[in-house]
PDB file of C-alpha atoms in Angstrom:
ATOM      1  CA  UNK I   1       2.406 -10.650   6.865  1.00  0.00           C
ATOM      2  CA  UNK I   2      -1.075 -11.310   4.831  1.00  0.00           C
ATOM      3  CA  UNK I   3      -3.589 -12.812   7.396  1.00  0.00           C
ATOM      4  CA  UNK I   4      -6.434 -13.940   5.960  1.00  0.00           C
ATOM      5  CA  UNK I   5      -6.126 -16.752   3.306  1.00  0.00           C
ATOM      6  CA  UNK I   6      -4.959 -15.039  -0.433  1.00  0.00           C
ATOM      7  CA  UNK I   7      -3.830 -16.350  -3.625  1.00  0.00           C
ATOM      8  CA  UNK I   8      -1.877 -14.108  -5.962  1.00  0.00           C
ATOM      9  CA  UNK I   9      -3.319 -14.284  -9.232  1.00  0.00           C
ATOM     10  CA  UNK I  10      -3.959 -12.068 -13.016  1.00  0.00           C
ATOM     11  CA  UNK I  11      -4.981  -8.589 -11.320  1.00  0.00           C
ATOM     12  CA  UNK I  12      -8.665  -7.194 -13.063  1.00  0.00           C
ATOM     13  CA  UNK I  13      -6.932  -3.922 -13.264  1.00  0.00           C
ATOM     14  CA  UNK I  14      -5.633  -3.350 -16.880  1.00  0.00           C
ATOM     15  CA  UNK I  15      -1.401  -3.124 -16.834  1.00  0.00           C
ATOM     16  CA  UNK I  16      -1.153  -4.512 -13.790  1.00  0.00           C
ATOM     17  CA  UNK I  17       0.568  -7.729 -13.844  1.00  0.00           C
ATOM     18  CA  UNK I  18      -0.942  -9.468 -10.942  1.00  0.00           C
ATOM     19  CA  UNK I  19      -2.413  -9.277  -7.819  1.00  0.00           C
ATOM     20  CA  UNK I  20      -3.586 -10.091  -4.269  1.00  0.00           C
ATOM     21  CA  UNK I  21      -6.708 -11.944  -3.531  1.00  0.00           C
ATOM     22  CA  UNK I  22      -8.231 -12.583  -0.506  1.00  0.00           C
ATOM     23  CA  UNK I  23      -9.819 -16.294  -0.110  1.00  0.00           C
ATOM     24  CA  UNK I  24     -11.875 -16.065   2.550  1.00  0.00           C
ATOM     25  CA  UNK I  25     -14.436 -13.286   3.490  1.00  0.00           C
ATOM     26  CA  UNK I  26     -13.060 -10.333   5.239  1.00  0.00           C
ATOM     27  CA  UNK I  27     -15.166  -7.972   7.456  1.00  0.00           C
ATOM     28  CA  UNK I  28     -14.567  -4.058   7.313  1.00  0.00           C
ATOM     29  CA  UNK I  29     -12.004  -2.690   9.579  1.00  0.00           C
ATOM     30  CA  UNK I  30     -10.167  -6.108   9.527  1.00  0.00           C
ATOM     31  CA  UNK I  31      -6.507  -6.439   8.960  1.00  0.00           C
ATOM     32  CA  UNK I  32      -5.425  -7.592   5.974  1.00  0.00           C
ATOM     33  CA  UNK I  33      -1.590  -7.187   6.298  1.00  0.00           C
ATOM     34  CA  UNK I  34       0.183  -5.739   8.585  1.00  0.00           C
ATOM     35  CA  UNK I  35       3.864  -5.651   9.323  1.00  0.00           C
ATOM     36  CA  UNK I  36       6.530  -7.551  10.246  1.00  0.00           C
ATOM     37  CA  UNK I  37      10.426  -8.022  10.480  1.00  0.00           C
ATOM     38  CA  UNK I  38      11.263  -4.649   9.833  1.00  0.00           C
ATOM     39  CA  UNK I  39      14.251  -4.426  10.983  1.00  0.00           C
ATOM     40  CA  UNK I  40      14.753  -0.590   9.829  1.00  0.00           C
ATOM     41  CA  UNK I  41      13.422   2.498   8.186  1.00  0.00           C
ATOM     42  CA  UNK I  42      14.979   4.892   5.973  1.00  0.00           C
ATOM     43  CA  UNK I  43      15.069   8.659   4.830  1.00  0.00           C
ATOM     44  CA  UNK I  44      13.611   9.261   1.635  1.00  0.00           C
ATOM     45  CA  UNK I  45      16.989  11.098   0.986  1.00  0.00           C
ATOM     46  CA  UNK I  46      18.220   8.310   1.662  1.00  0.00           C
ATOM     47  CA  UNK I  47      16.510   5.808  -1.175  1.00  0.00           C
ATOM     48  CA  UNK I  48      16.953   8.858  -3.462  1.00  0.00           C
ATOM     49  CA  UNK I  49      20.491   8.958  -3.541  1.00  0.00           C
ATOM     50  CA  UNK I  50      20.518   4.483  -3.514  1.00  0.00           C
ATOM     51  CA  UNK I  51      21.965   3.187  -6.759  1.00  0.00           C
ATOM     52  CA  UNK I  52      19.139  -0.058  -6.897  1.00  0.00           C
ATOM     53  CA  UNK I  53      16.028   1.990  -6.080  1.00  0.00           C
ATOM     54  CA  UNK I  54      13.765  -0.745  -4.300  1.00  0.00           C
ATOM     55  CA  UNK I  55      10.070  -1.021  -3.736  1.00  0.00           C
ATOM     56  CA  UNK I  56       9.534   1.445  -1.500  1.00  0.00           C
ATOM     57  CA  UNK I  57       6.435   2.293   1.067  1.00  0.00           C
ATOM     58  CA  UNK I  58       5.989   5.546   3.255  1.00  0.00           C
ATOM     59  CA  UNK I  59       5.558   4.228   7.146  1.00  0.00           C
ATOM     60  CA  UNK I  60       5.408   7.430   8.663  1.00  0.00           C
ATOM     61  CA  UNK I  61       6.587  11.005   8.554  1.00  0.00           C
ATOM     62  CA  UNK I  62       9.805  10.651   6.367  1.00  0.00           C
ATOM     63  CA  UNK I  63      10.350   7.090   6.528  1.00  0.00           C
ATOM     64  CA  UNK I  64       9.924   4.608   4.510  1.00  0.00           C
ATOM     65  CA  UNK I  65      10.780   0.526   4.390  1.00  0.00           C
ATOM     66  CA  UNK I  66      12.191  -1.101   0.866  1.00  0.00           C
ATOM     67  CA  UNK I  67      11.891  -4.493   0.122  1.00  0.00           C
ATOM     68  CA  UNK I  68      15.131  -5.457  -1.431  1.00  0.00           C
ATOM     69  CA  UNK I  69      13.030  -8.598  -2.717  1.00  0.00           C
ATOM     70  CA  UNK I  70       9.583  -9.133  -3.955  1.00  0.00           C
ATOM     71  CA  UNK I  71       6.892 -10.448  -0.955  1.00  0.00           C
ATOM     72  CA  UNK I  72       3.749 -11.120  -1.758  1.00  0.00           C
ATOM     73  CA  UNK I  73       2.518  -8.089  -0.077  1.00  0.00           C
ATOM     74  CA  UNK I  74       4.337  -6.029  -2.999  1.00  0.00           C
ATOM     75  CA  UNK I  75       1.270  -7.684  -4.967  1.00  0.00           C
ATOM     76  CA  UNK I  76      -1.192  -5.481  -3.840  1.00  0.00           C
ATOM     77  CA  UNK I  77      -2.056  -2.733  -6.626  1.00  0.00           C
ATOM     78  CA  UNK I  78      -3.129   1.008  -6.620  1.00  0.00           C
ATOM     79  CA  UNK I  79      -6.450   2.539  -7.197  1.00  0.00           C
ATOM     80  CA  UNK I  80      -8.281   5.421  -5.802  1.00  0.00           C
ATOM     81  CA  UNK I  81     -11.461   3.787  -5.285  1.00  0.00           C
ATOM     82  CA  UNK I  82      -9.276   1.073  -2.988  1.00  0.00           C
ATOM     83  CA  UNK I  83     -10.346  -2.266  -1.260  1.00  0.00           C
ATOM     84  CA  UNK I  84      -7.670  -1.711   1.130  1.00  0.00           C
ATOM     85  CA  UNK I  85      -6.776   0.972   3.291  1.00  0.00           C
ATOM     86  CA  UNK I  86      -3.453   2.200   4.026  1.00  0.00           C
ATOM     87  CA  UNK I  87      -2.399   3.034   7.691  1.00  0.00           C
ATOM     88  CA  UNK I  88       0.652   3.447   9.389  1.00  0.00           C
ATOM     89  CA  UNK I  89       1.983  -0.004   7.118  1.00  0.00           C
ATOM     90  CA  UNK I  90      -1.290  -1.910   7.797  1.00  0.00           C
ATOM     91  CA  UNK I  91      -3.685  -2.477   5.265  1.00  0.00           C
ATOM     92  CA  UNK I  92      -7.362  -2.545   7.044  1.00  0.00           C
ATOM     93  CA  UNK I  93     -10.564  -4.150   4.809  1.00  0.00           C
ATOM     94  CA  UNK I  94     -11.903  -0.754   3.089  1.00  0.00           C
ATOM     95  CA  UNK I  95     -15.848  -2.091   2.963  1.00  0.00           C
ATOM     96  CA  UNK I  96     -16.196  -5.478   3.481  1.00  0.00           C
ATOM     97  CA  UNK I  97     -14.022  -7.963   1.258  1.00  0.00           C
ATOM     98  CA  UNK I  98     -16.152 -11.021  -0.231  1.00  0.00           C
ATOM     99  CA  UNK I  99     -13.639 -14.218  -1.228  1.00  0.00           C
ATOM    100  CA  UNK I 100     -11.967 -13.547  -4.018  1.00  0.00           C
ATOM    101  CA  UNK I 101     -11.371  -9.660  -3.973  1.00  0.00           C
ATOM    102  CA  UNK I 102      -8.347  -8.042  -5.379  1.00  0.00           C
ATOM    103  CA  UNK I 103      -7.153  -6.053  -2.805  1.00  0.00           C
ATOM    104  CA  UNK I 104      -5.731  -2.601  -3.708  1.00  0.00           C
ATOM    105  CA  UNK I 105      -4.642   0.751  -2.357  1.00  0.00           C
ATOM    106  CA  UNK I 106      -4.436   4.203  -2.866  1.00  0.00           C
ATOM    107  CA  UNK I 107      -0.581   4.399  -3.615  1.00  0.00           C
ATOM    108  CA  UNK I 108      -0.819   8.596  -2.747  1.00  0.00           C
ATOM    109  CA  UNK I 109       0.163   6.963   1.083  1.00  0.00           C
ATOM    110  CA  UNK I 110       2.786   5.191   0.288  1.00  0.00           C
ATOM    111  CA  UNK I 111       4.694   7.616  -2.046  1.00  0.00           C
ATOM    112  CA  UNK I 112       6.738  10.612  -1.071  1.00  0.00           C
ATOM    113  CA  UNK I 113       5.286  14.045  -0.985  1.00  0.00           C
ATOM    114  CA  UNK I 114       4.943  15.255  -4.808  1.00  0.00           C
ATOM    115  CA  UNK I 115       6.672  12.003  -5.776  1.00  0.00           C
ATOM    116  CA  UNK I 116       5.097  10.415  -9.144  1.00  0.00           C
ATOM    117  CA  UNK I 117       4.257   7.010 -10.139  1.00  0.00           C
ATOM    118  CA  UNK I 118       5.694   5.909 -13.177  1.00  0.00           C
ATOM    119  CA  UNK I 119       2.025   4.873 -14.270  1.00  0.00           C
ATOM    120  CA  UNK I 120      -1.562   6.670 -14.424  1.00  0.00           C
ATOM    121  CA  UNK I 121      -4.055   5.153 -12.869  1.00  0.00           C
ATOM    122  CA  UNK I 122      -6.172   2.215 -15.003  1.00  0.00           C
ATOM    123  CA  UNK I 123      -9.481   3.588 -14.386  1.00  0.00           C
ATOM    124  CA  UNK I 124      -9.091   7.034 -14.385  1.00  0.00           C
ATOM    125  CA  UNK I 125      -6.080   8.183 -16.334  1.00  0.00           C
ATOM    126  CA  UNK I 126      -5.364  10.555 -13.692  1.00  0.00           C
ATOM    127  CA  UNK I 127      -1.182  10.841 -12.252  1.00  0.00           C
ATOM    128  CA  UNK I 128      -0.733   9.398  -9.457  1.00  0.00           C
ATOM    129  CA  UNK I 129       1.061  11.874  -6.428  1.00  0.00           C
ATOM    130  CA  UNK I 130       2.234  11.207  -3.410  1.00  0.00           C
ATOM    131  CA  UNK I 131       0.447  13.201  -0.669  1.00  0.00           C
ATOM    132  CA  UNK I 132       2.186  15.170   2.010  1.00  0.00           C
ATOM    133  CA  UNK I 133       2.696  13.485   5.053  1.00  0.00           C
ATOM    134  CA  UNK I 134      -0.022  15.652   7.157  1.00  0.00           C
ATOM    135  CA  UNK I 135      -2.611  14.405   4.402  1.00  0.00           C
ATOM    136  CA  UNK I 136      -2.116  11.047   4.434  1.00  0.00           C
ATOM    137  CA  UNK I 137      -2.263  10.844   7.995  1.00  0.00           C
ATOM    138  CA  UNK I 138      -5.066  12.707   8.519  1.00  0.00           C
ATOM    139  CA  UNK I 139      -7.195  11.102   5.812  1.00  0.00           C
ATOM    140  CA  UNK I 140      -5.891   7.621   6.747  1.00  0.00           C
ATOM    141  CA  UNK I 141      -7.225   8.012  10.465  1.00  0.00           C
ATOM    142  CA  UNK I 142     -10.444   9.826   9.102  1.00  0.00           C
ATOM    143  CA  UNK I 143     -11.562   6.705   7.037  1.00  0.00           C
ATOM    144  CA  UNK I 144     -10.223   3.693   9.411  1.00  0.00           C
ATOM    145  CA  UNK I 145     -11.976   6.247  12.357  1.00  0.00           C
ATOM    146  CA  UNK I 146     -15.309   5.378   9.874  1.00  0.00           C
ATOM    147  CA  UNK I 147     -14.738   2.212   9.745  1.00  0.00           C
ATOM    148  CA  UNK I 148     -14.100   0.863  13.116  1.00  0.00           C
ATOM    149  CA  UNK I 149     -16.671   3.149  14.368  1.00  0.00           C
TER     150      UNK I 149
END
């Protein structure tokens, strides 16, 4: 679920299709999505060996959630200087969000360890690698730590 008001419109970032934008001011630290019906997680083994690979998202450890369909959530785009931050399957403000930001990611979270996106990133050129799961965790609760104070 997305809670404060968002439109999904042309993304800034070059390649990628659209994106998320929030419509109404958002503090740092805020929620911007967080989850809802899940009804279950899966292996990464699991997705690997599925014959209609789906969006997927790293949750935790070595689970992950696909999303069969497209929500608008799947809207939100990568970049390693993010708007959003990625915890645990919520997505907290990064710094705070005037009206009308893209909000974006760093998609290292949500990927499996050593797992490649099948695009660079826009700004930077750089590959794009999923971290391990100790990383991403730590970092994640380093930064949202800093932001909530």
């Amino acid at each position: 679920m997305i809670l404060p008001r968002y439109r999904i419109a042309a993304s800034g970032i070059p390649g990628a299709g659209k994106g998320l934008f929030v419509e109404e001011f958002v503090a740092a630290g805020q929620v911007v999505t967080a989850p809802d019906a899940i009804d279950r997680t899966y292996a990464w083994k699991e997705i690997e060996r599925s014959p209609d690979l789906h969006a997927a998202a790293r949750w935790f450890g070595d689970r992950y959630t696909l999303s069969p369909d497209w929500p608008d959530e799947c809207y939100v785009n990568h970049s390693f200087d993010p708007t959003g931050l990625w915890h645990l399957g919520f997505i907290f403000a990064a710094k705070d969000l005037p009206q009308g930001t893209e909000i974006t990611v760093d998609y290292r979270h949500l990927l499996a360890p050593g797992q490649e996106e099948d695009f660079n990133d826009a700004l930077t050129g750089e590959k794009i690698v999923g971290l391990s799961w100790p990383e991403s965790l730590a970092s994640s609760t380093r930064a949202l730590a800093a932001l909530i104070g």
